[in-house]
Amino acid sequence: MGGQDKDGAIEATLIPGDGIGPEITRAVVAVLEALGSPFAWDTQQGGLAGIEAHGDPLPGVTLDSIRRTRLALKGPLTTPVGGGFRSVNVRLREEFGLYANVRPAKTMVPGGRYEDIDLVIVRENVEGLYVAFEHYIPIDGDPHAVAISSGVNTRAGSRRILEFAFDYAARNGRRKVTVVHKANVLKALTGIFLETAKEVAPRYAGKVEWDDRIVDACAMQLVLDPWRFDVIVTTNLFGDILSDLAAGLIGGLGTAPGANIGADAAIFEAVHGSAPDIAGRGVANPLAMLLASALMLEHVGRGHLAARMRAAVAKTLNEDNIRTRDLGGTASTMEFAEAVIRHVRSEA
Ligand code: NAD
């Protein structure tokens, strides 16, 4: 994925995004350069910046770039309220068939409510209730008397995400996959997911253990004893909720990266949004996007660079105690990045 140019560099689309996006993107690109990352960036606009430049939050030139590179690092995009624009993130998922949303939750700063969290949520990203086949039925003059929504989970879609999760576990030395569903009530919609898991999981016997949990029990156990989980795979709505719950276990969205992966494209991003309240002040935390770029390095087979980056980040946070304000420190975006770069260089 991601074509290689003649120098062996990997072409990738860079979308700095809106709000704090350009500031954190600058910091991330500087760290990647210090690491000697392989990416040759094609910088394109999206979100409000896309509207300003091309009249569309997802301009054709940006889509063309991703079609060519099939690999992107994306800053947060502001979805304009009103004006008839659909969510850019949903459009990207649909356009590139990004069926897997991978959200690792790993403790970066000790001393929070939970120590040593290290789990991964794999969320099905294109089916389920988020297909949003919805309508109202008017009764007695109330146009919204009844609201109806139909979810869609397919055998093929379930198999694809389950195989992805088990392959991910096997590839990353993870011991267990927990399949999360609500098959006791939504017997068809999420029953198909559990049924397909029973077909897929035995193929990984001896490599990856598995069990299954009902989503409500899983939510409680994630709070009581998160260490019992390793990789969780689930359908779209449950995955959306559980992945934010998991981000909460590690102290919030500030350190949470995400990957959106399809058969022939992958887009990496921070989970947080464009933080308009602090934009332009140089105080945003670049860590989530930095960790997203580490996932991107692993995706293109540069796991050794990702490991070096994470080690430098850990030293910056926990030995130098250099942190941005959201993590209780005083460092600016670039001061944090420069500290990471010093560690990257000293260990090169
Ligand atoms: P947000 O994540 O942007 O901000 C929530 C709070 O967290 C704010 O107080 C913000 O200052 C803080 N915060 C977020 N990231 C931070 C960082 N890196 N460093 C320090 N503090 C940080 O959520 P929101 O305010 O609900 O959304 C703002 C905009 O972002 C909206 O237009 C929304 O649609 C968009 N959004 C985009 C994405 C995406 O592109 N993936 C995701 C979520 C929200």
GROMACS .gro file of C-alpha atoms and ligand atoms in nm:
model
  392
    1MET     CA    1   0.000   0.000   0.000
    2GLY     CA    2   0.131   0.343  -0.081
    3GLY     CA    3   0.333   0.341  -0.402
    4GLN     CA    4   0.711   0.365  -0.371
    5ASP     CA    5   0.882   0.631  -0.579
    6LYS     CA    6   1.222   0.578  -0.737
    7ASP     CA    7   1.412   0.669  -0.417
    8GLY     CA    8   1.222   0.405  -0.217
    9ALA     CA    9   1.016   0.674  -0.048
   10ILE     CA   10   0.653   0.585   0.015
   11GLU     CA   11   0.410   0.836  -0.127
   12ALA     CA   12   0.142   0.938   0.119
   13THR     CA   13  -0.125   1.204   0.132
   14LEU     CA   14  -0.100   1.455   0.417
   15ILE     CA   15  -0.414   1.644   0.518
   16PRO     CA   16  -0.323   1.898   0.789
   17GLY     CA   17  -0.691   1.966   0.862
   18ASP     CA   18  -0.862   2.242   1.058
   19GLY     CA   19  -0.829   2.411   1.396
   20ILE     CA   20  -0.526   2.267   1.574
   21GLY     CA   21  -0.465   2.037   1.274
   22PRO     CA   22  -0.192   2.243   1.102
   23GLU     CA   23  -0.002   2.300   1.431
   24ILE     CA   24   0.003   1.936   1.536
   25THR     CA   25   0.075   1.824   1.179
   26ARG     CA   26   0.386   2.046   1.169
   27ALA     CA   27   0.507   1.888   1.492
   28VAL     CA   28   0.438   1.533   1.371
   29VAL     CA   29   0.610   1.587   1.035
   30ALA     CA   30   0.918   1.726   1.217
   31VAL     CA   31   0.939   1.414   1.438
   32LEU     CA   32   0.894   1.185   1.136
   33GLU     CA   33   1.171   1.367   0.952
   34ALA     CA   34   1.407   1.327   1.248
   35LEU     CA   35   1.328   0.955   1.250
   36GLY     CA   36   1.415   0.926   0.881
   37SER     CA   37   1.062   0.818   0.796
   38PRO     CA   38   1.003   0.687   0.444
   39PHE     CA   39   0.704   0.908   0.361
   40ALA     CA   40   0.704   1.148   0.065
   41TRP     CA   41   0.410   1.376   0.139
   42ASP     CA   42   0.153   1.503  -0.106
   43THR     CA   43  -0.014   1.776   0.101
   44GLN     CA   44  -0.385   1.831   0.030
   45GLN     CA   45  -0.669   2.012   0.200
   46GLY     CA   46  -0.989   1.891   0.363
   47GLY     CA   47  -1.258   2.020   0.599
   48LEU     CA   48  -1.295   2.399   0.624
   49ALA     CA   49  -0.956   2.438   0.455
   50GLY     CA   50  -1.096   2.230   0.166
   51ILE     CA   51  -1.400   2.455   0.139
   52GLU     CA   52  -1.179   2.764   0.135
   53ALA     CA   53  -0.945   2.623  -0.128
   54HIS     CA   54  -1.186   2.426  -0.348
   55GLY     CA   55  -1.545   2.482  -0.228
   56ASP     CA   56  -1.578   2.126  -0.090
   57PRO     CA   57  -1.474   1.979   0.247
   58LEU     CA   58  -1.350   1.677   0.054
   59PRO     CA   59  -1.212   1.823  -0.271
   60GLY     CA   60  -1.164   1.610  -0.580
   61VAL     CA   61  -0.788   1.673  -0.578
   62THR     CA   62  -0.763   1.536  -0.223
   63LEU     CA   63  -0.961   1.225  -0.318
   64ASP     CA   64  -0.746   1.181  -0.631
   65SER     CA   65  -0.433   1.202  -0.419
   66ILE     CA   66  -0.556   0.928  -0.181
   67ARG     CA   67  -0.668   0.716  -0.478
   68ARG     CA   68  -0.310   0.736  -0.602
   69THR     CA   69  -0.118   0.694  -0.274
   70ARG     CA   70  -0.378   0.476  -0.096
   71LEU     CA   71  -0.223   0.599   0.227
   72ALA     CA   72  -0.300   0.913   0.426
   73LEU     CA   73  -0.226   1.090   0.752
   74LYS     CA   74  -0.513   1.317   0.836
   75GLY     CA   75  -0.548   1.600   1.084
   76PRO     CA   76  -0.888   1.662   1.243
   77LEU     CA   77  -1.146   1.809   1.008
   78THR     CA   78  -1.424   2.041   1.112
   79THR     CA   79  -1.751   1.926   0.962
   80PRO     CA   80  -1.944   2.246   0.891
   81VAL     CA   81  -2.278   2.259   1.068
   82GLY     CA   82  -2.557   2.322   0.815
   83GLY     CA   83  -2.484   2.394   0.451
   84GLY     CA   84  -2.575   2.039   0.348
   85PHE     CA   85  -2.224   1.894   0.380
   86ARG     CA   86  -2.206   1.528   0.484
   87SER     CA   87  -1.948   1.420   0.740
   88VAL     CA   88  -1.610   1.410   0.568
   89ASN     CA   89  -1.504   1.114   0.779
   90VAL     CA   90  -1.807   0.910   0.674
   91ARG     CA   91  -1.747   1.002   0.308
   92LEU     CA   92  -1.385   0.891   0.332
   93ARG     CA   93  -1.484   0.560   0.490
   94GLU     CA   94  -1.738   0.494   0.215
   95GLU     CA   95  -1.519   0.614  -0.072
   96PHE     CA   96  -1.225   0.393   0.023
   97GLY     CA   97  -1.413   0.104   0.185
   98LEU     CA   98  -1.230   0.158   0.515
   99TYR     CA   99  -1.405  -0.126   0.694
  100ALA     CA  100  -1.175  -0.159   0.995
  101ASN     CA  101  -1.132   0.108   1.260
  102VAL     CA  102  -0.843   0.015   1.486
  103ARG     CA  103  -0.811   0.206   1.811
  104PRO     CA  104  -0.531   0.098   2.047
  105ALA     CA  105  -0.563   0.221   2.407
  106LYS     CA  106  -0.227   0.209   2.582
  107THR     CA  107  -0.124   0.394   2.896
  108MET     CA  108   0.137   0.658   2.809
  109VAL     CA  109   0.140   0.858   3.132
  110PRO     CA  110   0.140   0.662   3.458
  111GLY     CA  111  -0.049   0.787   3.762
  112GLY     CA  112  -0.393   0.800   3.602
  113ARG     CA  113  -0.697   0.619   3.730
  114TYR     CA  114  -0.583   0.295   3.562
  115GLU     CA  115  -0.223   0.176   3.516
  116ASP     CA  116  -0.080  -0.037   3.237
  117ILE     CA  117  -0.378  -0.040   3.004
  118ASP     CA  118  -0.291  -0.206   2.676
  119LEU     CA  119  -0.585  -0.312   2.466
  120VAL     CA  120  -0.707  -0.264   2.110
  121ILE     CA  121  -1.061  -0.208   1.989
  122VAL     CA  122  -1.131  -0.321   1.633
  123ARG     CA  123  -1.457  -0.167   1.519
  124GLU     CA  124  -1.650  -0.259   1.206
  125ASN     CA  125  -1.666   0.075   1.031
  126VAL     CA  126  -1.915   0.060   0.741
  127GLU     CA  127  -2.214  -0.159   0.839
  128GLY     CA  128  -2.447  -0.200   1.137
  129LEU     CA  129  -2.681   0.070   1.257
  130TYR     CA  130  -2.455   0.340   1.113
  131VAL     CA  131  -2.580   0.271   0.761
  132ALA     CA  132  -2.852   0.503   0.901
  133PHE     CA  133  -3.148   0.368   0.703
  134GLU     CA  134  -3.390   0.577   0.905
  135HIS     CA  135  -3.733   0.722   0.873
  136TYR     CA  136  -4.027   0.858   1.070
  137ILE     CA  137  -4.390   0.757   1.055
  138PRO     CA  138  -4.633   1.045   1.110
  139ILE     CA  139  -4.941   0.972   1.321
  140ASP     CA  140  -5.220   1.211   1.422
  141GLY     CA  141  -5.041   1.520   1.299
  142ASP     CA  142  -4.713   1.437   1.477
  143PRO     CA  143  -4.459   1.401   1.192
  144HIS     CA  144  -4.215   1.225   1.428
  145ALA     CA  145  -4.460   0.997   1.606
  146VAL     CA  146  -4.251   0.688   1.530
  147ALA     CA  147  -3.879   0.666   1.445
  148ILE     CA  148  -3.746   0.359   1.269
  149SER     CA  149  -3.389   0.260   1.196
  150SER     CA  150  -3.268  -0.053   1.018
  151GLY     CA  151  -2.920  -0.189   1.076
  152VAL     CA  152  -2.738  -0.399   0.817
  153ASN     CA  153  -2.471  -0.656   0.902
  154THR     CA  154  -2.367  -0.897   0.631
  155ARG     CA  155  -2.197  -1.236   0.654
  156ALA     CA  156  -1.921  -1.109   0.424
  157GLY     CA  157  -1.875  -0.786   0.624
  158SER     CA  158  -1.869  -0.975   0.954
  159ARG     CA  159  -1.620  -1.229   0.820
  160ARG     CA  160  -1.396  -0.954   0.682
  161ILE     CA  161  -1.370  -0.763   1.012
  162LEU     CA  162  -1.337  -1.078   1.223
  163GLU     CA  163  -1.057  -1.209   1.003
  164PHE     CA  164  -0.895  -0.867   1.023
  165ALA     CA  165  -0.907  -0.874   1.405
  166PHE     CA  166  -0.770  -1.228   1.436
  167ASP     CA  167  -0.496  -1.157   1.178
  168TYR     CA  168  -0.412  -0.836   1.364
  169ALA     CA  169  -0.388  -1.029   1.693
  170ALA     CA  170  -0.169  -1.300   1.541
  171ARG     CA  171   0.058  -1.046   1.367
  172ASN     CA  172   0.100  -0.829   1.675
  173GLY     CA  173   0.161  -1.103   1.930
  174ARG     CA  174  -0.174  -1.052   2.100
  175ARG     CA  175  -0.304  -1.352   2.289
  176LYS     CA  176  -0.683  -1.315   2.281
  177VAL     CA  177  -0.970  -1.174   2.079
  178THR     CA  178  -1.301  -1.097   2.252
  179VAL     CA  179  -1.602  -1.086   2.018
  180VAL     CA  180  -1.858  -0.837   2.149
  181HIS     CA  181  -2.225  -0.853   2.046
  182LYS     CA  182  -2.584  -0.839   2.169
  183ALA     CA  183  -2.697  -1.165   2.015
  184ASN     CA  184  -2.932  -1.240   2.305
  185VAL     CA  185  -3.162  -0.955   2.198
  186LEU     CA  186  -3.064  -0.846   1.846
  187LYS     CA  187  -3.065  -1.207   1.734
  188ALA     CA  188  -3.036  -1.139   1.361
  189LEU     CA  189  -2.842  -0.811   1.345
  190THR     CA  190  -2.569  -0.908   1.590
  191GLY     CA  191  -2.639  -1.283   1.597
  192ILE     CA  192  -2.484  -1.303   1.250
  193PHE     CA  193  -2.166  -1.150   1.392
  194LEU     CA  194  -2.135  -1.413   1.668
  195GLU     CA  195  -2.235  -1.691   1.429
  196THR     CA  196  -1.960  -1.583   1.186
  197ALA     CA  197  -1.709  -1.557   1.473
  198LYS     CA  198  -1.774  -1.924   1.550
  199GLU     CA  199  -1.680  -2.002   1.191
  200VAL     CA  200  -1.369  -1.778   1.178
  201ALA     CA  201  -1.214  -1.824   1.525
  202PRO     CA  202  -1.133  -2.198   1.503
  203ARG     CA  203  -0.903  -2.124   1.210
  204TYR     CA  204  -0.674  -1.940   1.453
  205ALA     CA  205  -0.676  -2.215   1.717
  206GLY     CA  206  -0.335  -2.252   1.880
  207LYS     CA  207  -0.240  -1.898   1.774
  208VAL     CA  208  -0.507  -1.670   1.917
  209GLU     CA  209  -0.756  -1.756   2.195
  210TRP     CA  210  -1.104  -1.614   2.179
  211ASP     CA  211  -1.415  -1.562   2.385
  212ASP     CA  212  -1.732  -1.359   2.345
  213ARG     CA  213  -1.916  -1.108   2.561
  214ILE     CA  214  -2.246  -0.929   2.555
  215VAL     CA  215  -2.181  -0.557   2.505
  216ASP     CA  216  -2.333  -0.435   2.832
  217ALA     CA  217  -2.136  -0.687   3.039
  218CYS     CA  218  -1.826  -0.596   2.839
  219ALA     CA  219  -1.871  -0.225   2.924
  220MET     CA  220  -1.890  -0.306   3.294
  221GLN     CA  221  -1.589  -0.537   3.285
  222LEU     CA  222  -1.386  -0.278   3.093
  223VAL     CA  223  -1.434  -0.045   3.388
  224LEU     CA  224  -1.388  -0.305   3.664
  225ASP     CA  225  -1.104  -0.509   3.516
  226PRO     CA  226  -0.978  -0.378   3.180
  227TRP     CA  227  -0.663  -0.591   3.202
  228ARG     CA  228  -0.863  -0.905   3.120
  229PHE     CA  229  -0.906  -0.777   2.762
  230ASP     CA  230  -0.656  -0.780   2.478
  231VAL     CA  231  -0.818  -0.729   2.135
  232ILE     CA  232  -1.192  -0.655   2.121
  233VAL     CA  233  -1.375  -0.686   1.789
  234THR     CA  234  -1.730  -0.563   1.752
  235THR     CA  235  -1.993  -0.409   1.528
  236ASN     CA  236  -2.009  -0.040   1.436
  237LEU     CA  237  -2.221   0.122   1.709
  238PHE     CA  238  -2.082  -0.088   1.994
  239GLY     CA  239  -1.730  -0.023   1.869
  240ASP     CA  240  -1.788   0.350   1.858
  241ILE     CA  241  -1.898   0.352   2.221
  242LEU     CA  242  -1.644   0.102   2.357
  243SER     CA  243  -1.351   0.272   2.185
  244ASP     CA  244  -1.431   0.601   2.358
  245LEU     CA  245  -1.471   0.411   2.684
  246ALA     CA  246  -1.125   0.262   2.627
  247ALA     CA  247  -0.984   0.609   2.553
  248GLY     CA  248  -1.127   0.717   2.888
  249LEU     CA  249  -0.928   0.440   3.060
  250ILE     CA  250  -0.604   0.599   2.938
  251GLY     CA  251  -0.699   0.952   3.036
  252GLY     CA  252  -0.906   1.077   2.744
  253LEU     CA  253  -0.877   1.147   2.375
  254GLY     CA  254  -0.548   1.341   2.396
  255THR     CA  255  -0.334   1.029   2.353
  256ALA     CA  256  -0.569   0.815   2.140
  257PRO     CA  257  -0.474   0.735   1.780
  258GLY     CA  258  -0.689   0.559   1.522
  259ALA     CA  259  -0.643   0.377   1.194
  260ASN     CA  260  -0.909   0.333   0.927
  261ILE     CA  261  -0.813   0.041   0.708
  262GLY     CA  262  -0.967  -0.099   0.390
  263ALA     CA  263  -0.869  -0.356   0.133
  264ASP     CA  264  -0.664  -0.107  -0.064
  265ALA     CA  265  -0.635   0.216   0.133
  266ALA     CA  266  -0.559   0.321   0.488
  267ILE     CA  267  -0.608   0.653   0.665
  268PHE     CA  268  -0.449   0.734   1.000
  269GLU     CA  269  -0.563   1.007   1.238
  270ALA     CA  270  -0.593   1.127   1.596
  271VAL     CA  271  -0.926   1.039   1.751
  272HIS     CA  272  -0.983   1.391   1.881
  273GLY     CA  273  -1.135   1.675   1.679
  274SER     CA  274  -1.008   2.013   1.563
  275ALA     CA  275  -1.028   2.173   1.913
  276PRO     CA  276  -1.132   2.519   1.790
  277ASP     CA  277  -1.116   2.649   2.150
  278ILE     CA  278  -0.735   2.627   2.155
  279ALA     CA  279  -0.654   2.652   1.782
  280GLY     CA  280  -0.372   2.883   1.672
  281ARG     CA  281  -0.218   2.913   2.019
  282GLY     CA  282   0.053   2.651   1.980
  283VAL     CA  283  -0.054   2.461   2.293
  284ALA     CA  284  -0.228   2.157   2.144
  285ASN     CA  285  -0.097   1.811   2.222
  286PRO     CA  286   0.046   1.649   1.907
  287LEU     CA  287   0.072   1.307   2.076
  288ALA     CA  288  -0.243   1.140   1.940
  289MET     CA  289  -0.151   1.230   1.582
  290LEU     CA  290   0.209   1.128   1.649
  291LEU     CA  291   0.090   0.787   1.769
  292ALA     CA  292  -0.135   0.767   1.461
  293SER     CA  293   0.176   0.817   1.247
  294ALA     CA  294   0.341   0.533   1.443
  295LEU     CA  295   0.051   0.306   1.342
  296MET     CA  296   0.108   0.423   0.984
  297LEU     CA  297   0.479   0.333   1.007
  298GLU     CA  298   0.382  -0.016   1.128
  299HIS     CA  299   0.130  -0.045   0.847
  300VAL     CA  300   0.405   0.006   0.586
  301GLY     CA  301   0.640  -0.239   0.758
  302ARG     CA  302   0.850   0.017   0.947
  303GLY     CA  303   0.772  -0.113   1.296
  304HIS     CA  304   1.128  -0.041   1.409
  305LEU     CA  305   1.077   0.332   1.346
  306ALA     CA  306   0.744   0.324   1.532
  307ALA     CA  307   0.914   0.157   1.829
  308ARG     CA  308   1.186   0.425   1.832
  309MET     CA  309   0.923   0.697   1.821
  310ARG     CA  310   0.725   0.546   2.110
  311ALA     CA  311   1.041   0.506   2.320
  312ALA     CA  312   1.130   0.873   2.259
  313VAL     CA  313   0.776   0.979   2.348
  314ALA     CA  314   0.785   0.775   2.672
  315LYS     CA  315   1.115   0.938   2.774
  316THR     CA  316   0.985   1.285   2.696
  317LEU     CA  317   0.667   1.231   2.898
  318ASN     CA  318   0.797   1.030   3.189
  319GLU     CA  319   1.169   1.104   3.230
  320ASP     CA  320   1.185   1.468   3.120
  321ASN     CA  321   0.828   1.531   3.241
  322ILE     CA  322   0.774   1.744   2.932
  323ARG     CA  323   0.401   1.748   2.867
  324THR     CA  324   0.146   1.975   2.709
  325ARG     CA  325  -0.118   2.147   2.919
  326ASP     CA  326  -0.389   1.885   2.868
  327LEU     CA  327  -0.157   1.634   3.040
  328GLY     CA  328  -0.080   1.873   3.326
  329GLY     CA  329   0.240   2.023   3.180
  330THR     CA  330   0.340   2.359   3.040
  331ALA     CA  331   0.511   2.264   2.712
  332SER     CA  332   0.395   2.409   2.382
  333THR     CA  333   0.319   2.185   2.084
  334MET     CA  334   0.665   2.243   1.933
  335GLU     CA  335   0.852   2.220   2.267
  336PHE     CA  336   0.705   1.874   2.314
  337ALA     CA  337   0.794   1.774   1.956
  338GLU     CA  338   1.148   1.911   1.992
  339ALA     CA  339   1.201   1.708   2.310
  340VAL     CA  340   1.087   1.392   2.128
  341ILE     CA  341   1.322   1.479   1.840
  342ARG     CA  342   1.617   1.513   2.083
  343HIS     CA  343   1.554   1.158   2.209
  344VAL     CA  344   1.506   1.025   1.856
  345ARG     CA  345   1.841   1.179   1.752
  346SER     CA  346   2.031   1.066   2.064
  347GLU     CA  347   1.932   0.707   1.996
  348ALA     CA  348   1.984   0.701   1.622
  349NAD     P1  349  -1.248   1.806   2.010
  349NAD     O1  350  -1.188   1.671   2.024
  349NAD     O2  351  -1.200   1.891   1.900
  349NAD     O3  352  -1.228   1.887   2.148
  349NAD     C1  353  -1.277   1.842   2.274
  349NAD     C2  354  -1.191   1.905   2.386
  349NAD     O4  355  -1.064   1.840   2.388
  349NAD     C3  356  -1.164   2.054   2.366
  349NAD     O5  357  -1.165   2.117   2.491
  349NAD     C4  358  -1.026   2.057   2.307
  349NAD     O6  359  -0.952   2.174   2.337
  349NAD     C5  360  -0.960   1.934   2.369
  349NAD     N1  361  -0.859   1.875   2.278
  349NAD     C6  362  -0.884   1.800   2.167
  349NAD     N2  363  -0.770   1.766   2.109
  349NAD     C7  364  -0.671   1.817   2.183
  349NAD     C8  365  -0.528   1.816   2.172
  349NAD     N3  366  -0.466   1.752   2.072
  349NAD     N4  367  -0.456   1.882   2.265
  349NAD     C9  368  -0.516   1.946   2.366
  349NAD     N5  369  -0.650   1.951   2.383
  349NAD    C10  370  -0.726   1.887   2.291
  349NAD     O7  371  -1.407   1.783   1.998
  349NAD     P2  372  -1.521   1.889   1.960
  349NAD     O8  373  -1.493   2.022   2.022
  349NAD     O9  374  -1.645   1.816   1.990
  349NAD    O10  375  -1.514   1.901   1.802
  349NAD    C11  376  -1.454   2.010   1.733
  349NAD    C12  377  -1.463   1.987   1.583
  349NAD    O11  378  -1.387   1.871   1.548
  349NAD    C13  379  -1.606   1.961   1.531
  349NAD    O12  380  -1.624   2.033   1.410
  349NAD    C14  381  -1.609   1.812   1.503
  349NAD    O13  382  -1.698   1.780   1.397
  349NAD    C15  383  -1.466   1.788   1.463
  349NAD     N6  384  -1.421   1.647   1.485
  349NAD    C16  385  -1.342   1.592   1.389
  349NAD    C17  386  -1.291   1.464   1.405
  349NAD    C18  387  -1.204   1.406   1.298
  349NAD    O14  388  -1.172   1.473   1.201
  349NAD     N7  389  -1.161   1.283   1.310
  349NAD    C19  390  -1.319   1.392   1.521
  349NAD    C20  391  -1.397   1.453   1.621
  349NAD    C21  392  -1.449   1.581   1.602
   0.00000   0.00000   0.00000
